[in-house]
Short mmCIF file of C-alpha atoms and ligand atoms in Angstrom, two decimals:
data_model
loop_
_atom_site.label_atom_id
_atom_site.label_comp_id
_atom_site.label_asym_id
_atom_site.label_seq_id
_atom_site.Cartn_x
_atom_site.Cartn_y
_atom_site.Cartn_z
CA MET A 1 0.00 0.00 0.00
CA ARG A 2 1.03 3.63 -0.34
CA ALA A 3 1.71 5.50 2.88
CA VAL A 4 3.52 8.43 4.44
CA ILE A 5 6.62 6.92 6.04
CA VAL A 6 8.80 8.43 8.76
CA GLU A 7 12.22 6.83 9.21
CA SER A 8 13.48 8.77 12.26
CA PHE A 9 12.50 11.68 14.51
CA GLY A 10 12.75 15.08 12.86
CA GLY A 11 10.99 17.72 10.76
CA ALA A 12 9.34 17.58 7.34
CA GLU A 13 12.57 16.14 5.88
CA VAL A 14 12.06 12.75 7.61
CA MET A 15 8.69 12.17 5.87
CA ARG A 16 8.54 10.35 2.57
CA TRP A 17 5.82 8.98 0.37
CA GLY A 18 6.34 5.29 -0.34
CA GLU A 19 5.20 1.69 -0.56
CA ILE A 20 4.89 -0.54 2.49
CA GLU A 21 3.29 -3.90 3.11
CA THR A 22 -0.49 -3.81 3.60
CA PRO A 23 -1.31 -4.93 7.17
CA VAL A 24 -3.34 -8.06 7.88
CA PRO A 25 -5.92 -8.00 10.68
CA SER A 26 -5.18 -10.25 13.67
CA PRO A 27 -8.01 -11.89 15.63
CA GLY A 28 -10.33 -9.18 16.97
CA GLU A 29 -9.10 -6.58 14.47
CA VAL A 30 -10.53 -5.09 11.29
CA LEU A 31 -8.72 -3.81 8.22
CA ILE A 32 -9.94 -0.35 7.17
CA ARG A 33 -9.43 0.97 3.63
CA ILE A 34 -8.83 4.60 4.57
CA ARG A 35 -10.56 7.32 2.56
CA ALA A 36 -9.60 10.26 4.78
CA ALA A 37 -7.21 10.79 7.71
CA ALA A 38 -7.29 13.95 9.82
CA VAL A 39 -4.26 15.92 10.94
CA ASN A 40 -3.80 16.43 14.68
CA PRO A 41 -1.04 18.28 16.57
CA VAL A 42 0.00 14.95 18.11
CA ASP A 43 1.10 13.79 14.63
CA TRP A 44 3.94 16.35 14.35
CA LYS A 45 4.72 16.06 18.08
CA ILE A 46 5.31 12.32 17.56
CA ARG A 47 7.32 12.92 14.36
CA GLU A 48 9.58 15.35 16.21
CA GLY A 49 10.13 12.92 19.08
CA ASN A 50 8.42 15.18 21.64
CA LEU A 51 6.31 12.33 22.99
CA ALA A 52 8.93 9.58 22.79
CA ARG A 53 9.09 9.25 26.57
CA LEU A 54 5.32 8.86 26.82
CA PHE A 55 4.77 6.51 23.88
CA PRO A 56 7.22 3.95 22.54
CA CYS A 57 7.77 4.67 18.83
CA LYS A 58 9.04 2.13 16.30
CA PHE A 59 10.45 2.91 12.84
CA PRO A 60 9.56 2.93 10.03
CA LEU A 61 6.52 4.76 11.38
CA ILE A 62 3.29 5.85 9.67
CA PRO A 63 1.86 8.92 11.46
CA GLY A 64 -1.83 9.60 12.03
CA TRP A 65 -4.46 8.46 14.50
CA ASP A 66 -7.77 9.44 12.83
CA ALA A 67 -9.43 7.51 10.02
CA ALA A 68 -12.67 7.26 8.08
CA GLY A 69 -13.05 4.58 5.45
CA VAL A 70 -14.57 1.21 4.66
CA ILE A 71 -14.09 -2.23 6.16
CA ALA A 72 -11.81 -4.20 3.82
CA ALA A 73 -11.28 -7.39 5.87
CA LEU A 74 -12.29 -8.89 9.20
CA GLY A 75 -9.96 -10.64 11.64
CA GLU A 76 -10.99 -13.90 13.24
CA GLY A 77 -13.84 -13.58 15.72
CA VAL A 78 -14.99 -10.10 14.67
CA THR A 79 -18.75 -9.69 14.55
CA GLY A 80 -20.94 -6.67 13.95
CA PHE A 81 -19.14 -5.43 10.81
CA SER A 82 -19.35 -6.43 7.15
CA ILE A 83 -16.98 -5.78 4.26
CA GLY A 84 -17.81 -2.35 2.80
CA ASP A 85 -19.24 -0.81 6.00
CA ARG A 86 -18.42 2.89 6.28
CA VAL A 87 -16.56 3.28 9.58
CA TRP A 88 -14.48 5.71 11.60
CA SER A 89 -11.95 5.22 14.37
CA PHE A 90 -9.39 6.82 16.63
CA CYS A 91 -6.59 4.39 15.82
CA ARG A 92 -4.25 4.77 18.78
CA LYS A 93 -2.39 1.59 19.62
CA PRO A 94 -0.03 0.70 22.50
CA ASP A 95 3.03 1.11 20.23
CA ILE A 96 3.27 4.05 17.87
CA GLN A 97 4.08 2.66 14.45
CA TRP A 98 1.27 1.87 12.03
CA GLY A 99 -0.93 4.97 11.79
CA THR A 100 -3.54 6.28 9.39
CA TYR A 101 -1.58 8.36 6.83
CA ALA A 102 -1.90 5.34 4.56
CA GLU A 103 -4.27 3.43 2.32
CA TYR A 104 -5.01 0.84 5.02
CA VAL A 105 -4.85 0.48 8.80
CA VAL A 106 -5.73 -2.34 11.18
CA MET A 107 -7.49 -1.54 14.43
CA THR A 108 -9.14 -3.50 17.24
CA ALA A 109 -12.81 -3.81 16.34
CA ASP A 110 -14.07 -2.43 19.65
CA ALA A 111 -12.48 0.96 18.86
CA VAL A 112 -14.20 1.14 15.44
CA ALA A 113 -17.78 2.29 14.82
CA MET A 114 -20.09 2.97 11.90
CA MET A 115 -19.45 6.56 10.84
CA PRO A 116 -22.32 9.08 10.78
CA ALA A 117 -24.45 8.39 7.70
CA SER A 118 -24.92 12.12 7.14
CA LEU A 119 -21.20 12.92 6.83
CA ASP A 120 -18.72 12.35 4.02
CA PHE A 121 -15.37 10.69 4.70
CA ALA A 122 -13.52 14.01 5.03
CA GLN A 123 -15.91 15.35 7.67
CA ALA A 124 -16.01 12.02 9.53
CA SER A 125 -12.24 11.64 9.70
CA ALA A 126 -11.98 15.02 11.43
CA ILE A 127 -13.88 13.89 14.48
CA PRO A 128 -12.72 10.71 16.29
CA LEU A 129 -9.63 11.98 18.16
CA ALA A 130 -10.90 15.51 18.79
CA GLY A 131 -14.48 14.41 19.49
CA LEU A 132 -13.45 11.70 21.95
CA THR A 133 -11.09 14.15 23.66
CA ALA A 134 -13.91 16.66 24.08
CA TRP A 135 -16.40 13.97 25.19
CA GLN A 136 -14.07 12.41 27.76
CA SER A 137 -13.04 15.82 29.13
CA LEU A 138 -16.54 17.28 29.42
CA PHE A 139 -18.44 14.21 30.53
CA ASP A 140 -16.10 11.52 31.92
CA VAL A 141 -13.83 13.90 33.84
CA ALA A 142 -15.70 17.16 34.45
CA ASP A 143 -19.27 15.79 34.37
CA ILE A 144 -20.64 19.16 33.26
CA ARG A 145 -24.28 19.87 34.03
CA PRO A 146 -27.06 22.04 32.55
CA GLY A 147 -26.78 25.62 33.74
CA GLN A 148 -23.04 25.49 34.40
CA VAL A 149 -20.68 28.01 32.84
CA VAL A 150 -17.69 26.68 30.88
CA LEU A 151 -14.65 28.36 29.33
CA ILE A 152 -13.35 26.55 26.26
CA HIS A 153 -10.08 27.94 24.97
CA ALA A 154 -9.43 27.86 21.21
CA GLY A 155 -13.05 27.30 20.14
CA ALA A 156 -11.97 27.36 16.47
CA GLY A 157 -9.38 24.59 16.90
CA GLY A 158 -9.92 20.89 16.30
CA VAL A 159 -10.86 20.00 19.88
CA GLY A 160 -12.57 23.34 20.58
CA SER A 161 -14.78 22.97 17.47
CA LEU A 162 -16.27 19.86 19.06
CA ALA A 163 -16.11 20.85 22.73
CA VAL A 164 -18.14 24.03 22.12
CA PRO A 165 -21.19 22.30 20.55
CA LEU A 166 -20.99 19.37 22.97
CA ALA A 167 -20.98 21.71 25.98
CA LYS A 168 -23.91 23.61 24.49
CA TRP A 169 -25.80 20.35 23.93
CA ALA A 170 -25.16 19.48 27.59
CA GLY A 171 -26.94 22.69 28.60
CA ALA A 172 -23.93 24.79 29.61
CA THR A 173 -23.37 28.47 28.97
CA VAL A 174 -20.29 28.51 26.75
CA VAL A 175 -17.54 31.13 26.80
CA SER A 176 -14.76 30.58 24.26
CA THR A 177 -11.60 32.28 23.04
CA ALA A 178 -10.50 32.86 19.44
CA ARG A 179 -9.00 35.47 17.14
CA ALA A 180 -11.60 37.94 15.82
CA GLU A 181 -11.58 36.26 12.35
CA ASN A 182 -12.90 33.09 13.97
CA HIS A 183 -15.64 34.62 16.12
CA ASP A 184 -18.50 33.99 13.66
CA TYR A 185 -17.41 30.38 13.30
CA VAL A 186 -17.21 29.81 17.07
CA ARG A 187 -20.62 31.46 17.57
CA ARG A 188 -22.14 29.24 14.87
CA LEU A 189 -20.81 26.24 16.80
CA GLY A 190 -22.84 27.39 19.80
CA ALA A 191 -20.66 29.68 21.92
CA ASP A 192 -22.65 32.27 23.88
CA HIS A 193 -19.65 34.58 24.37
CA VAL A 194 -16.41 34.73 22.39
CA ILE A 195 -13.36 36.57 23.72
CA ASP A 196 -10.71 37.88 21.33
CA TYR A 197 -7.66 36.67 23.23
CA THR A 198 -5.38 38.81 21.04
CA THR A 199 -6.87 42.08 22.28
CA ARG A 200 -8.28 41.20 25.70
CA ASP A 201 -6.92 39.42 28.72
CA PHE A 202 -9.09 36.30 28.89
CA VAL A 203 -9.08 36.19 32.71
CA ALA A 204 -10.41 39.73 33.03
CA ALA A 205 -12.87 39.25 30.15
CA THR A 206 -14.27 36.04 31.66
CA ARG A 207 -14.53 37.62 35.12
CA ASP A 208 -16.36 40.61 33.57
CA LEU A 209 -18.94 38.20 32.17
CA PHE A 210 -19.08 35.86 35.18
CA PRO A 211 -17.59 37.58 38.25
CA GLU A 212 -17.87 34.41 40.36
CA GLY A 213 -15.84 32.41 37.80
CA VAL A 214 -16.64 29.37 35.65
CA ASP A 215 -17.49 25.80 36.63
CA PHE A 216 -15.17 24.28 34.05
CA ALA A 217 -12.17 25.64 32.15
CA TYR A 218 -10.71 23.64 29.30
CA GLY A 219 -6.94 23.79 28.85
CA THR A 220 -6.69 23.23 25.10
CA VAL A 221 -3.85 25.77 24.97
CA GLY A 222 -0.81 25.19 27.18
CA GLY A 223 1.92 27.42 28.60
CA GLU A 224 0.86 30.76 29.99
CA VAL A 225 -2.78 30.24 28.91
CA LEU A 226 -3.10 27.08 30.97
CA ALA A 227 -1.15 28.56 33.87
CA ARG A 228 -3.53 31.55 34.05
CA SER A 229 -6.69 29.47 33.57
CA TYR A 230 -6.68 28.48 37.27
CA GLN A 231 -7.74 32.07 37.95
CA VAL A 232 -11.06 31.82 36.09
CA VAL A 233 -12.39 28.70 37.86
CA LYS A 234 -14.77 29.21 40.77
CA PRO A 235 -14.13 27.32 44.04
CA GLY A 236 -15.35 23.73 43.58
CA GLY A 237 -14.98 23.99 39.80
CA ILE A 238 -12.55 22.09 37.62
CA LEU A 239 -9.73 22.82 35.17
CA VAL A 240 -9.04 20.03 32.66
CA SER A 241 -5.74 20.17 30.78
CA ILE A 242 -5.07 18.28 27.57
CA THR A 243 -1.79 20.13 27.02
CA ASP A 244 0.68 20.72 29.87
CA LYS A 245 1.09 19.16 33.30
CA THR A 246 -1.24 20.44 35.99
CA ASP A 247 -0.31 22.16 39.26
CA ARG A 248 -2.12 20.39 42.09
CA ASP A 249 -0.73 22.74 44.77
CA GLU A 250 -2.12 25.77 42.97
CA ALA A 251 -5.48 24.02 42.53
CA GLU A 252 -5.62 23.14 46.22
CA ARG A 253 -4.74 26.70 47.20
CA LEU A 254 -7.66 27.98 45.10
CA GLY A 255 -10.11 25.26 46.17
CA ILE A 256 -10.56 23.94 42.64
CA ARG A 257 -10.00 20.53 41.02
CA VAL A 258 -7.50 19.96 38.26
CA LYS A 259 -7.01 16.98 35.98
CA TYR A 260 -4.86 16.10 32.98
CA LEU A 261 -6.56 13.91 30.38
CA PHE A 262 -5.11 11.84 27.58
CA VAL A 263 -7.80 10.62 25.19
CA LYS A 264 -8.46 6.90 24.83
CA PRO A 265 -10.02 5.00 21.91
CA ASN A 266 -13.69 4.20 22.56
CA GLY A 267 -16.08 2.71 19.99
CA GLN A 268 -19.15 3.20 22.16
CA GLN A 269 -18.52 6.93 22.54
CA LEU A 270 -17.98 7.16 18.76
CA ARG A 271 -21.48 5.69 18.34
CA ARG A 272 -22.91 8.37 20.66
CA LEU A 273 -21.13 11.08 18.66
CA ALA A 274 -22.40 9.60 15.36
CA ALA A 275 -26.00 9.73 16.63
CA LEU A 276 -25.62 13.39 17.67
CA LEU A 277 -24.15 14.28 14.27
CA ASP A 278 -26.84 12.39 12.36
CA ASP A 279 -29.73 13.99 14.22
CA GLY A 280 -28.22 17.44 13.64
CA THR A 281 -27.53 18.15 17.33
CA LEU A 282 -23.81 18.41 16.66
CA LEU A 283 -22.33 20.34 13.74
CA PRO A 284 -19.24 18.79 12.16
CA PRO A 285 -16.15 21.03 12.22
CA LEU A 286 -15.08 22.86 9.09
CA VAL A 287 -12.65 20.73 7.12
CA GLU A 288 -10.01 21.65 4.61
CA GLU A 289 -9.08 18.81 2.28
CA MET A 290 -5.50 18.13 1.17
CA ARG A 291 -4.02 15.05 -0.50
CA LEU A 292 -2.25 12.37 1.51
CA ASP A 293 1.00 13.09 -0.34
CA GLN A 294 0.79 16.68 1.01
CA ALA A 295 1.08 15.43 4.60
CA ALA A 296 4.33 17.27 5.36
CA GLU A 297 2.84 20.60 4.28
CA ALA A 298 -0.37 19.84 6.22
CA LEU A 299 1.59 19.13 9.42
CA GLY A 300 3.55 22.36 8.93
CA ARG A 301 0.32 24.33 8.68
CA ASN A 302 -1.18 22.67 11.76
CA ARG A 303 2.05 23.31 13.66
CA ARG A 304 1.65 27.09 13.14
CA GLY A 305 -1.37 26.78 15.47
CA HIS A 306 -4.06 29.03 14.00
CA GLY A 307 -6.22 26.67 11.97
CA ARG A 308 -10.00 26.82 11.77
CA GLY A 309 -11.54 23.37 12.22
CA LYS A 310 -9.43 20.56 10.80
CA ILE A 311 -7.15 19.69 7.91
CA VAL A 312 -7.86 16.24 6.48
CA LEU A 313 -5.74 14.17 4.09
CA MET A 314 -7.74 12.52 1.33
CA VAL A 315 -6.68 9.03 0.24
CA ASP A 316 -7.53 8.05 -3.38
N1 LIG B 401 -4.26 15.14 25.80
C1 LIG B 401 -5.01 14.75 24.76
O1 LIG B 401 -5.61 13.68 24.75
C2 LIG B 401 -5.13 15.66 23.56
C3 LIG B 401 -6.08 15.38 22.57
C4 LIG B 401 -6.22 16.27 21.52
C5 LIG B 401 -5.42 17.40 21.46
N2 LIG B 401 -4.49 17.62 22.43
C6 LIG B 401 -3.66 18.84 22.41
O2 LIG B 401 -4.53 19.95 22.57
C7 LIG B 401 -4.04 21.06 21.85
C8 LIG B 401 -5.14 21.56 20.92
O3 LIG B 401 -5.40 20.57 19.95
P1 LIG B 401 -6.28 20.92 18.66
O4 LIG B 401 -6.36 19.70 17.84
O5 LIG B 401 -7.52 21.62 19.05
O6 LIG B 401 -5.29 21.97 17.94
P2 LIG B 401 -5.52 22.87 16.68
O7 LIG B 401 -6.67 22.38 15.87
O8 LIG B 401 -4.21 23.02 16.02
O9 LIG B 401 -5.99 24.25 17.31
C9 LIG B 401 -5.29 25.37 17.25
C10 LIG B 401 -6.24 26.49 17.71
O10 LIG B 401 -5.65 27.13 18.82
C11 LIG B 401 -6.08 28.47 18.81
N3 LIG B 401 -5.14 29.26 19.60
C12 LIG B 401 -3.82 29.41 19.41
N4 LIG B 401 -3.30 30.18 20.41
C13 LIG B 401 -4.35 30.49 21.23
C14 LIG B 401 -4.46 31.25 22.43
N5 LIG B 401 -3.40 31.83 22.99
N6 LIG B 401 -5.67 31.33 23.01
C15 LIG B 401 -6.76 30.77 22.46
N7 LIG B 401 -6.71 30.05 21.32
C16 LIG B 401 -5.51 29.92 20.72
C17 LIG B 401 -6.13 28.85 17.36
O11 LIG B 401 -7.20 29.74 17.21
P3 LIG B 401 -7.03 31.17 16.56
O12 LIG B 401 -6.74 30.92 15.11
O13 LIG B 401 -8.37 31.79 16.79
O14 LIG B 401 -5.86 31.80 17.23
C18 LIG B 401 -6.47 27.52 16.65
O15 LIG B 401 -7.82 27.49 16.24
C19 LIG B 401 -2.77 20.58 21.15
O16 LIG B 401 -1.66 20.90 21.95
C20 LIG B 401 -2.95 19.07 21.10
O17 LIG B 401 -1.73 18.36 21.00
C21 LIG B 401 -4.32 16.78 23.46
#
């Protein structure tokens, strides 16, 4: 099969477009013929070796964790899928090696689900990793409730584009941050208030809107943004980071909870997301399509950090 192959840690220069053996599903796995694979920041972080201590990487390595495509073969013992089913998956495996920037990927069947019937492959591929991250943060960790106030940083980003409508669906009042050019987009996704973080201090702006603070702040941006986000959470509220390490001492001092989350594959949650997309409750993020052989350029663009929605790589 054709795939994007990375031979060692590094920048765009370590990526090449080549031929590699098509994988064969083991018992309990399915083979997916990929039609679209989304770009996520983790893809260039892995390529650069930034996560090597967290995840064992083996070379040659195919980047990519998101896929939408069709079932091409079933491993022994797999039930519930047929050849040709349109599926999506967050294809994270214990070892980082055989990802989704390729024509085929194998994945354990319980992490695969039928993709939303109302979406095309490009739109569907944009959702598994970011959608599961948002779902697990909002519901498994924070357990947000109707009437609560949430601050979602980077509402125009991949995770933010899904966290904003999910929080709205859960009945929260949603405050988000974005550059002015992205405000209409973030409002369309369901945000009640959007702060231009380039012209206003987000702590002061959030406190102007909700002087008592928010119930949940979402650390989708690390560094100084995460460090200052403790200051917008009301006592008893929670800050969830998906970027940098959390500071438990600071949280304790302020009387708030803090938690770092790393997203896990989950077929059942993908089915919940598919139902919400198909009944129109959840809007899919904006997607920009590029070709799989443009992966290096796509990663470079994502790395600059100001995308709207998601870039997806289309596989012929
Ligand atoms: N732990 C996990 O399981 C997990 C899962 C998914 C993602 N992540 C991490 O979460 C982060 C976000 O991921 P993503 O996929 O959403 O990234 P992304 O799609 O690349 O999002 C970038 C967004 O960040 C916004 N942004 C940049 N600087 C900002 C600032 N100072 N304040 C507010 N917004 C700002 C940009 O909006 P503007 O254009 O409006 O500036 C852009 O829309 C990445 O570091 C990623 O690696 C972690």
